[in-house]
Amino acid sequence: MSKHTFTHLDALESESIHIMREVAAECKNPALLFSGGKDSIVMLRLAEKAFRPCKFPFPLVHIDTEHNFPEVIEARDKLAADLGERLIVRSLEDSIKRGTIVIKDPDLPRNPFQSVTLLETIAEFGFDACMGGARRDEEKARAKERIFSFRDEFGQWDPKNQRPELWDIYNTRVHAEENIRVFPISNWTEMDIWEYISRENLYIPSIYYAHEREVIRRGGSVIPVSHLVQPKPGEQVEVVSVRFRTVGDMTCTAPVESTAKNAREIIEETAMTRITERGATRMDDQTSDASMELRKKEGYF
Amino acid sequence: MTTQTQLLRFITAGSVDDGKSTLIGRLLHDSKSIFEDQFSAIAKTSEKRGMAAVDLSLLTDGLQAEREQGITIDVAYRYFATPKRKFIIGDTPGHEQYTRNMVTAASTANLTVILIDARKGVLTQTRRHTYLASLVGVPHIVLAVNKMDMVEYSQARFDEIVVEYRAFAAQLDLHDITCIPMSALVGDMVVDRGDNMNWYQGPTLMEKLENVSIAHDVNTRDFRFPVQWVCRPQTGEYHDFRGFMGRIEAGQITVGDEVTILPAGRSTRVKEIVTYDGNLPTAYAPQSVTLTLADEIDISRGDMMVKSDAMPHVSQDFSAMMCWLSESPLDRNRKYIIKHNTRVVKCKFASVDYRVDVNTLEQQANPVVNMNDIAHVTLKTQKPLVFDAYSRNRATGSFIVIDEATNNTVAAGMIS
């Protein structure tokens, strides 16, 4: 008999494939949320592993803040096209035009409003399950979230009223108007994601790798200069070698200083790093110790 | 065959007072899994609360409501890694009313750490946690005798506790128990050995977690393949492709093996084991694969493929140990839904045979089943299930019960 090794990545991969197949089989109209970020790119590969040689039994959906880095949008469109899968894009701008999102300043961070457009998109297409690439290691509030997480008709998450999740038997049943968020990579860590990107040789947006960028230093963070973020009087623009650990809203996603040019070097850096992914890069989660939890209750992924 | 998995799932059971959060904090801290921003956040909070040293237990406080109450109320999952293994910790509370949370977290665990306070010794909750671990079939137990610093690191006290604990555990179906004296507060025998208990020769907690053999925690003998999804592309080169997708829940399968599809009972041979990364000659639990078969047989989701030389039970009637999870008690006049592997069927409860007092292990004749109760029940399903006894196969002996009216998961069952 041949020697057979089953690594932690194999175990995580098999679990995620199993979850995606359960969603496809039991939910009537699922969708896969796909942003072009690294976690959702891992989700795409897992979906390929789960369903090929068939087509995906769900479309890809992106809720676009229009504050995204152009490299990420490019990657989103390229990957969806290469796979030949259907990509649905809905923009916060549409919600703003409809008047369902009212913002004071178009240049301020838009993550808090993403849930509005997401819920409108869910209603438009009648999705009963949305798969997302959130991980439990990202934030304390996520550590307690189930893999199948229920939302009431207002899209709200109640941390005290979650269904117990036993073995690998998932209860996917919902009433009309309710829906589920499913997190197939709940048990993956940032390190697992990078190891998988390296193992599978996945294409990810170039801004995840070290590059020279104009930045300003504001409140302890390194902030990229863009058409949305300009230096204030007295702030100095520097050119620094940086990479992004997450790629969200351009106005509140900070890069880290780095010289890692490929996934292997990022794994080495990640092994050494002493700051959490969200702590380093998401200014909106730093407002208070519980800000992610508050956003989740309001319907954020 | 050696199946080396480097992923270990374990849970911690014990109350806040036993220093459980401190133990987890200590594991994370001493294995260098705590990040600077996390550490500075809890250092700030510790200072605000007037503590002399950084309170490592703050690391595992999850949600806002709990932080306000200062207690842990649900199951939270934590992740850390050493060069040998990746770990997933299911952090469960020790309060009596949360039996269901421990059962939930234990259902996927390879190992349970049962925490006791060396000053208090074996308590009712220790017995409860140990019984629940055996009920849910967690393969490995570590008894962590914590707060040894409070009993002057006394070997006599440790030995006394171990004797009492082993006498109790001998009544249960537990095969691997390791007792470790430690101080999570000081750090002795968690990751580092420390200098305070040189009389102890066994492994530290971390050594046990890194080295416990888990290759046989899944059933490696009886091939079980619940069909999740049928793939029929009906295009181009795949015009005639019919792939049966699923996860191998137990055993292994090789191209050419004879398989029987249950409950219908027809047999054929495996033609190919298809994966995205190419076809395999042999596949093992818990791999997710796609199988094609030599003959065209009508197979759909909910069917189970098995090897013809290791047959499971096929029946509409069975009995099970059950943990009731819902605030509404079991109503024997109602029908419920069972999800067992990929099969979803209606069921009714023919009888509640007895309840188990989780504190004394006594069987009580009582037909009322409330939240957190453990009961032995007899069920009848509308259609046959394909199953094994839970003690033989966790994957095919477990099921959940769903209330059709609320869609809530109301019970966890383990087939006798």
PDB file of C-alpha atoms in Angstrom, chain B residues 76-298:
ATOM      1  CA  ALA B  76     -15.530  30.252  20.196  1.00  0.00           C
ATOM      2  CA  TYR B  77     -12.840  28.903  17.900  1.00  0.00           C
ATOM      3  CA  ARG B  78      -9.167  29.857  18.154  1.00  0.00           C
ATOM      4  CA  TYR B  79      -6.275  29.009  15.902  1.00  0.00           C
ATOM      5  CA  PHE B  80      -2.603  28.581  16.498  1.00  0.00           C
ATOM      6  CA  ALA B  81       0.251  26.649  15.044  1.00  0.00           C
ATOM      7  CA  THR B  82       3.578  25.169  15.983  1.00  0.00           C
ATOM      8  CA  PRO B  83       6.070  23.753  13.499  1.00  0.00           C
ATOM      9  CA  LYS B  84       4.547  20.295  14.110  1.00  0.00           C
ATOM     10  CA  ARG B  85       0.833  20.927  13.955  1.00  0.00           C
ATOM     11  CA  LYS B  86      -1.951  23.397  13.335  1.00  0.00           C
ATOM     12  CA  PHE B  87      -4.506  23.600  16.125  1.00  0.00           C
ATOM     13  CA  ILE B  88      -8.150  24.562  16.297  1.00  0.00           C
ATOM     14  CA  ILE B  89      -9.380  25.192  19.847  1.00  0.00           C
ATOM     15  CA  GLY B  90     -13.099  25.010  20.575  1.00  0.00           C
ATOM     16  CA  ASP B  91     -13.492  27.105  23.684  1.00  0.00           C
ATOM     17  CA  THR B  92     -16.550  25.995  25.658  1.00  0.00           C
ATOM     18  CA  PRO B  93     -17.999  27.369  28.859  1.00  0.00           C
ATOM     19  CA  GLY B  94     -18.303  25.323  32.012  1.00  0.00           C
ATOM     20  CA  HIS B  95     -21.691  26.409  33.283  1.00  0.00           C
ATOM     21  CA  GLU B  96     -24.227  23.679  33.756  1.00  0.00           C
ATOM     22  CA  GLN B  97     -26.782  25.232  31.395  1.00  0.00           C
ATOM     23  CA  TYR B  98     -24.317  25.055  28.555  1.00  0.00           C
ATOM     24  CA  THR B  99     -24.026  21.281  28.215  1.00  0.00           C
ATOM     25  CA  ARG B 100     -25.194  21.760  24.649  1.00  0.00           C
ATOM     26  CA  ASN B 101     -22.210  23.957  23.850  1.00  0.00           C
ATOM     27  CA  MET B 102     -19.772  21.361  25.075  1.00  0.00           C
ATOM     28  CA  VAL B 103     -21.504  18.642  23.057  1.00  0.00           C
ATOM     29  CA  THR B 104     -21.388  20.915  20.021  1.00  0.00           C
ATOM     30  CA  ALA B 105     -17.697  21.690  20.328  1.00  0.00           C
ATOM     31  CA  ALA B 106     -16.785  18.107  21.265  1.00  0.00           C
ATOM     32  CA  SER B 107     -18.483  16.691  18.175  1.00  0.00           C
ATOM     33  CA  THR B 108     -15.545  17.659  15.964  1.00  0.00           C
ATOM     34  CA  ALA B 109     -12.745  17.343  18.524  1.00  0.00           C
ATOM     35  CA  ASN B 110      -9.842  14.893  18.576  1.00  0.00           C
ATOM     36  CA  LEU B 111      -9.027  15.756  22.160  1.00  0.00           C
ATOM     37  CA  THR B 112     -10.631  17.311  25.237  1.00  0.00           C
ATOM     38  CA  VAL B 113      -8.720  19.197  27.909  1.00  0.00           C
ATOM     39  CA  ILE B 114     -10.668  18.911  31.158  1.00  0.00           C
ATOM     40  CA  LEU B 115      -9.535  21.551  33.559  1.00  0.00           C
ATOM     41  CA  ILE B 116      -9.700  21.300  37.322  1.00  0.00           C
ATOM     42  CA  ASP B 117      -8.520  23.476  40.163  1.00  0.00           C
ATOM     43  CA  ALA B 118      -5.933  21.557  42.233  1.00  0.00           C
ATOM     44  CA  ARG B 119      -7.374  23.037  45.423  1.00  0.00           C
ATOM     45  CA  LYS B 120     -10.887  21.800  44.649  1.00  0.00           C
ATOM     46  CA  GLY B 121     -10.064  18.452  43.028  1.00  0.00           C
ATOM     47  CA  VAL B 122     -12.616  16.360  41.130  1.00  0.00           C
ATOM     48  CA  LEU B 123     -15.957  18.192  41.163  1.00  0.00           C
ATOM     49  CA  THR B 124     -19.399  17.448  39.813  1.00  0.00           C
ATOM     50  CA  GLN B 125     -18.597  19.492  36.725  1.00  0.00           C
ATOM     51  CA  THR B 126     -15.411  17.460  36.156  1.00  0.00           C
ATOM     52  CA  ARG B 127     -17.501  14.291  36.076  1.00  0.00           C
ATOM     53  CA  ARG B 128     -20.012  15.970  33.801  1.00  0.00           C
ATOM     54  CA  HIS B 129     -17.379  17.112  31.345  1.00  0.00           C
ATOM     55  CA  THR B 130     -15.762  13.691  31.325  1.00  0.00           C
ATOM     56  CA  TYR B 131     -19.077  11.930  30.767  1.00  0.00           C
ATOM     57  CA  LEU B 132     -19.947  14.277  27.893  1.00  0.00           C
ATOM     58  CA  ALA B 133     -16.543  13.721  26.304  1.00  0.00           C
ATOM     59  CA  SER B 134     -17.106   9.960  26.429  1.00  0.00           C
ATOM     60  CA  LEU B 135     -20.697  10.315  25.180  1.00  0.00           C
ATOM     61  CA  VAL B 136     -19.540  12.286  22.137  1.00  0.00           C
ATOM     62  CA  GLY B 137     -16.667   9.862  21.638  1.00  0.00           C
ATOM     63  CA  VAL B 138     -13.756  12.278  21.882  1.00  0.00           C
ATOM     64  CA  PRO B 139     -10.801   9.925  21.393  1.00  0.00           C
ATOM     65  CA  HIS B 140      -8.243  11.552  23.733  1.00  0.00           C
ATOM     66  CA  ILE B 141      -8.599  13.158  27.165  1.00  0.00           C
ATOM     67  CA  VAL B 142      -6.166  15.383  29.025  1.00  0.00           C
ATOM     68  CA  LEU B 143      -6.914  16.076  32.674  1.00  0.00           C
ATOM     69  CA  ALA B 144      -5.254  19.412  33.341  1.00  0.00           C
ATOM     70  CA  VAL B 145      -4.783  19.796  37.082  1.00  0.00           C
ATOM     71  CA  ASN B 146      -4.354  23.549  37.174  1.00  0.00           C
ATOM     72  CA  LYS B 147      -3.354  26.016  39.881  1.00  0.00           C
ATOM     73  CA  MET B 148      -0.620  23.731  41.205  1.00  0.00           C
ATOM     74  CA  ASP B 149       1.077  26.933  42.395  1.00  0.00           C
ATOM     75  CA  MET B 150      -1.792  27.279  44.914  1.00  0.00           C
ATOM     76  CA  VAL B 151      -1.060  23.845  46.478  1.00  0.00           C
ATOM     77  CA  GLU B 152       2.696  24.336  46.730  1.00  0.00           C
ATOM     78  CA  TYR B 153       3.258  22.148  43.673  1.00  0.00           C
ATOM     79  CA  SER B 154       2.435  19.131  45.833  1.00  0.00           C
ATOM     80  CA  GLN B 155       2.962  15.788  44.112  1.00  0.00           C
ATOM     81  CA  ALA B 156       0.850  14.106  46.810  1.00  0.00           C
ATOM     82  CA  ARG B 157      -2.104  16.389  46.007  1.00  0.00           C
ATOM     83  CA  PHE B 158      -1.734  15.706  42.276  1.00  0.00           C
ATOM     84  CA  ASP B 159      -1.544  11.938  42.831  1.00  0.00           C
ATOM     85  CA  GLU B 160      -4.617  12.030  45.030  1.00  0.00           C
ATOM     86  CA  ILE B 161      -6.635  13.830  42.344  1.00  0.00           C
ATOM     87  CA  VAL B 162      -5.421  11.460  39.620  1.00  0.00           C
ATOM     88  CA  VAL B 163      -6.430   8.369  41.599  1.00  0.00           C
ATOM     89  CA  GLU B 164      -9.911   9.743  42.215  1.00  0.00           C
ATOM     90  CA  TYR B 165     -10.316  10.823  38.596  1.00  0.00           C
ATOM     91  CA  ARG B 166      -9.157   7.532  37.106  1.00  0.00           C
ATOM     92  CA  ALA B 167     -11.509   5.592  39.372  1.00  0.00           C
ATOM     93  CA  PHE B 168     -14.401   7.641  38.017  1.00  0.00           C
ATOM     94  CA  ALA B 169     -13.265   7.509  34.381  1.00  0.00           C
ATOM     95  CA  ALA B 170     -12.926   3.725  34.505  1.00  0.00           C
ATOM     96  CA  GLN B 171     -16.735   3.496  34.377  1.00  0.00           C
ATOM     97  CA  LEU B 172     -16.752   5.237  30.997  1.00  0.00           C
ATOM     98  CA  ASP B 173     -15.686   4.264  27.522  1.00  0.00           C
ATOM     99  CA  LEU B 174     -12.426   6.221  27.490  1.00  0.00           C
ATOM    100  CA  HIS B 175      -9.176   4.803  26.206  1.00  0.00           C
ATOM    101  CA  ASP B 176      -6.561   7.525  26.330  1.00  0.00           C
ATOM    102  CA  ILE B 177      -6.341   9.696  29.436  1.00  0.00           C
ATOM    103  CA  THR B 178      -3.283  11.793  30.286  1.00  0.00           C
ATOM    104  CA  CYS B 179      -3.114  13.682  33.593  1.00  0.00           C
ATOM    105  CA  ILE B 180      -0.852  16.743  33.691  1.00  0.00           C
ATOM    106  CA  PRO B 181      -0.134  19.006  36.678  1.00  0.00           C
ATOM    107  CA  MET B 182       0.234  22.633  35.656  1.00  0.00           C
ATOM    108  CA  SER B 183       0.004  26.297  36.476  1.00  0.00           C
ATOM    109  CA  ALA B 184      -1.437  28.300  33.611  1.00  0.00           C
ATOM    110  CA  LEU B 185      -0.843  31.496  35.566  1.00  0.00           C
ATOM    111  CA  VAL B 186       2.884  30.858  36.046  1.00  0.00           C
ATOM    112  CA  GLY B 187       3.280  28.805  32.871  1.00  0.00           C
ATOM    113  CA  ASP B 188       4.478  25.492  34.339  1.00  0.00           C
ATOM    114  CA  MET B 189       3.875  22.397  32.159  1.00  0.00           C
ATOM    115  CA  VAL B 190       1.780  24.262  29.595  1.00  0.00           C
ATOM    116  CA  VAL B 191       4.402  24.949  26.925  1.00  0.00           C
ATOM    117  CA  ASP B 192       7.504  25.169  29.112  1.00  0.00           C
ATOM    118  CA  ARG B 193       8.212  22.691  31.904  1.00  0.00           C
ATOM    119  CA  GLY B 194       9.279  25.280  34.477  1.00  0.00           C
ATOM    120  CA  ASP B 195      11.312  24.393  37.563  1.00  0.00           C
ATOM    121  CA  ASN B 196       8.548  23.819  40.071  1.00  0.00           C
ATOM    122  CA  MET B 197       7.497  20.241  39.343  1.00  0.00           C
ATOM    123  CA  ASN B 198      10.605  18.248  38.578  1.00  0.00           C
ATOM    124  CA  TRP B 199       8.855  15.238  40.116  1.00  0.00           C
ATOM    125  CA  TYR B 200       6.577  15.060  37.083  1.00  0.00           C
ATOM    126  CA  GLN B 201       8.028  13.039  34.191  1.00  0.00           C
ATOM    127  CA  GLY B 202       5.127  13.057  31.715  1.00  0.00           C
ATOM    128  CA  PRO B 203       4.529  15.368  28.761  1.00  0.00           C
ATOM    129  CA  THR B 204       3.672  19.056  29.000  1.00  0.00           C
ATOM    130  CA  LEU B 205       0.290  19.983  27.572  1.00  0.00           C
ATOM    131  CA  MET B 206       1.937  21.225  24.374  1.00  0.00           C
ATOM    132  CA  GLU B 207       3.977  18.034  23.988  1.00  0.00           C
ATOM    133  CA  LYS B 208       0.804  15.995  24.293  1.00  0.00           C
ATOM    134  CA  LEU B 209      -1.041  18.179  21.762  1.00  0.00           C
ATOM    135  CA  GLU B 210       1.823  17.980  19.305  1.00  0.00           C
ATOM    136  CA  ASN B 211       2.398  14.238  19.563  1.00  0.00           C
ATOM    137  CA  VAL B 212      -0.903  12.502  20.262  1.00  0.00           C
ATOM    138  CA  SER B 213      -1.559   9.986  17.500  1.00  0.00           C
ATOM    139  CA  ILE B 214      -4.774  10.871  15.685  1.00  0.00           C
ATOM    140  CA  ALA B 215      -4.476   8.744  12.556  1.00  0.00           C
ATOM    141  CA  HIS B 216      -7.099   6.333  13.863  1.00  0.00           C
ATOM    142  CA  ASP B 217      -9.539   8.931  15.165  1.00  0.00           C
ATOM    143  CA  VAL B 218     -11.496   8.365  11.959  1.00  0.00           C
ATOM    144  CA  ASN B 219     -12.679   4.883  11.073  1.00  0.00           C
ATOM    145  CA  THR B 220     -10.124   3.581   8.560  1.00  0.00           C
ATOM    146  CA  ARG B 221     -11.758   0.187   7.967  1.00  0.00           C
ATOM    147  CA  ASP B 222     -15.305   0.580   6.629  1.00  0.00           C
ATOM    148  CA  PHE B 223     -15.603   2.555   3.386  1.00  0.00           C
ATOM    149  CA  ARG B 224     -18.474   5.045   3.646  1.00  0.00           C
ATOM    150  CA  PHE B 225     -19.263   7.552   0.898  1.00  0.00           C
ATOM    151  CA  PRO B 226     -22.462   9.581   1.285  1.00  0.00           C
ATOM    152  CA  VAL B 227     -23.360  11.077  -2.107  1.00  0.00           C
ATOM    153  CA  GLN B 228     -23.583  14.852  -1.826  1.00  0.00           C
ATOM    154  CA  TRP B 229     -24.054  15.980  -5.398  1.00  0.00           C
ATOM    155  CA  VAL B 230     -24.275  14.397  -8.841  1.00  0.00           C
ATOM    156  CA  CYS B 231     -22.232  16.080 -11.554  1.00  0.00           C
ATOM    157  CA  ARG B 232     -23.534  15.741 -15.114  1.00  0.00           C
ATOM    158  CA  PRO B 233     -21.914  18.392 -17.330  1.00  0.00           C
ATOM    159  CA  GLN B 234     -23.626  17.064 -20.504  1.00  0.00           C
ATOM    160  CA  THR B 235     -21.211  19.034 -22.681  1.00  0.00           C
ATOM    161  CA  GLY B 236     -18.378  18.265 -25.093  1.00  0.00           C
ATOM    162  CA  GLU B 237     -15.875  15.725 -23.874  1.00  0.00           C
ATOM    163  CA  TYR B 238     -17.935  15.218 -20.707  1.00  0.00           C
ATOM    164  CA  HIS B 239     -21.139  14.415 -22.545  1.00  0.00           C
ATOM    165  CA  ASP B 240     -21.590  11.067 -20.815  1.00  0.00           C
ATOM    166  CA  PHE B 241     -19.832  11.955 -17.565  1.00  0.00           C
ATOM    167  CA  ARG B 242     -21.737  11.082 -14.403  1.00  0.00           C
ATOM    168  CA  GLY B 243     -19.690  11.820 -11.319  1.00  0.00           C
ATOM    169  CA  PHE B 244     -20.818  11.183  -7.767  1.00  0.00           C
ATOM    170  CA  MET B 245     -19.377  13.830  -5.504  1.00  0.00           C
ATOM    171  CA  GLY B 246     -18.876  13.516  -1.791  1.00  0.00           C
ATOM    172  CA  ARG B 247     -16.472  13.148   1.050  1.00  0.00           C
ATOM    173  CA  ILE B 248     -15.117   9.778   2.101  1.00  0.00           C
ATOM    174  CA  GLU B 249     -16.348   9.666   5.696  1.00  0.00           C
ATOM    175  CA  ALA B 250     -14.544   6.441   6.579  1.00  0.00           C
ATOM    176  CA  GLY B 251     -12.201   3.855   5.103  1.00  0.00           C
ATOM    177  CA  GLN B 252     -10.639   3.939   1.653  1.00  0.00           C
ATOM    178  CA  ILE B 253     -11.493   3.139  -1.950  1.00  0.00           C
ATOM    179  CA  THR B 254      -9.412   1.906  -4.900  1.00  0.00           C
ATOM    180  CA  VAL B 255     -10.280   1.920  -8.584  1.00  0.00           C
ATOM    181  CA  GLY B 256     -11.863  -1.441  -9.416  1.00  0.00           C
ATOM    182  CA  ASP B 257     -13.309  -2.013  -5.929  1.00  0.00           C
ATOM    183  CA  GLU B 258     -16.820  -3.371  -5.781  1.00  0.00           C
ATOM    184  CA  VAL B 259     -19.251  -0.977  -4.137  1.00  0.00           C
ATOM    185  CA  THR B 260     -22.878  -1.295  -3.084  1.00  0.00           C
ATOM    186  CA  ILE B 261     -25.232   1.671  -3.236  1.00  0.00           C
ATOM    187  CA  LEU B 262     -27.581   1.825  -0.257  1.00  0.00           C
ATOM    188  CA  PRO B 263     -30.405   1.774   0.613  1.00  0.00           C
ATOM    189  CA  ALA B 264     -31.327   0.351  -2.843  1.00  0.00           C
ATOM    190  CA  GLY B 265     -28.639  -2.338  -2.671  1.00  0.00           C
ATOM    191  CA  ARG B 266     -27.299  -2.544  -6.242  1.00  0.00           C
ATOM    192  CA  SER B 267     -23.589  -3.198  -6.759  1.00  0.00           C
ATOM    193  CA  THR B 268     -21.027  -2.098  -9.325  1.00  0.00           C
ATOM    194  CA  ARG B 269     -17.335  -1.217  -9.533  1.00  0.00           C
ATOM    195  CA  VAL B 270     -15.491   2.073  -9.174  1.00  0.00           C
ATOM    196  CA  LYS B 271     -14.264   3.187 -12.600  1.00  0.00           C
ATOM    197  CA  GLU B 272     -12.381   6.358 -11.696  1.00  0.00           C
ATOM    198  CA  ILE B 273     -11.561   8.499  -8.678  1.00  0.00           C
ATOM    199  CA  VAL B 274     -11.681  11.998 -10.145  1.00  0.00           C
ATOM    200  CA  THR B 275     -10.223  15.126  -8.565  1.00  0.00           C
ATOM    201  CA  TYR B 276      -9.388  18.577  -9.896  1.00  0.00           C
ATOM    202  CA  ASP B 277      -5.713  17.639  -9.523  1.00  0.00           C
ATOM    203  CA  GLY B 278      -6.024  14.481 -11.569  1.00  0.00           C
ATOM    204  CA  ASN B 279      -7.372  10.976 -11.094  1.00  0.00           C
ATOM    205  CA  LEU B 280      -6.243   8.927  -8.106  1.00  0.00           C
ATOM    206  CA  PRO B 281      -5.648   5.180  -7.801  1.00  0.00           C
ATOM    207  CA  THR B 282      -6.829   5.171  -4.160  1.00  0.00           C
ATOM    208  CA  ALA B 283      -8.517   7.708  -1.914  1.00  0.00           C
ATOM    209  CA  TYR B 284      -8.912   7.824   1.862  1.00  0.00           C
ATOM    210  CA  ALA B 285     -11.123   9.415   4.513  1.00  0.00           C
ATOM    211  CA  PRO B 286     -11.585  12.383   4.850  1.00  0.00           C
ATOM    212  CA  GLN B 287     -10.833  13.293   1.211  1.00  0.00           C
ATOM    213  CA  SER B 288     -13.480  14.994  -0.937  1.00  0.00           C
ATOM    214  CA  VAL B 289     -13.555  13.252  -4.328  1.00  0.00           C
ATOM    215  CA  THR B 290     -15.738  12.417  -7.323  1.00  0.00           C
ATOM    216  CA  LEU B 291     -16.382   8.774  -8.212  1.00  0.00           C
ATOM    217  CA  THR B 292     -17.495   7.372 -11.546  1.00  0.00           C
ATOM    218  CA  LEU B 293     -18.904   3.869 -11.761  1.00  0.00           C
ATOM    219  CA  ALA B 294     -18.708   0.985 -14.237  1.00  0.00           C
ATOM    220  CA  ASP B 295     -22.488   0.612 -14.572  1.00  0.00           C
ATOM    221  CA  GLU B 296     -25.283   3.114 -14.966  1.00  0.00           C
ATOM    222  CA  ILE B 297     -27.219   2.974 -11.738  1.00  0.00           C
ATOM    223  CA  ASP B 298     -29.789   5.460 -10.538  1.00  0.00           C
TER     224      ASP B 298
END
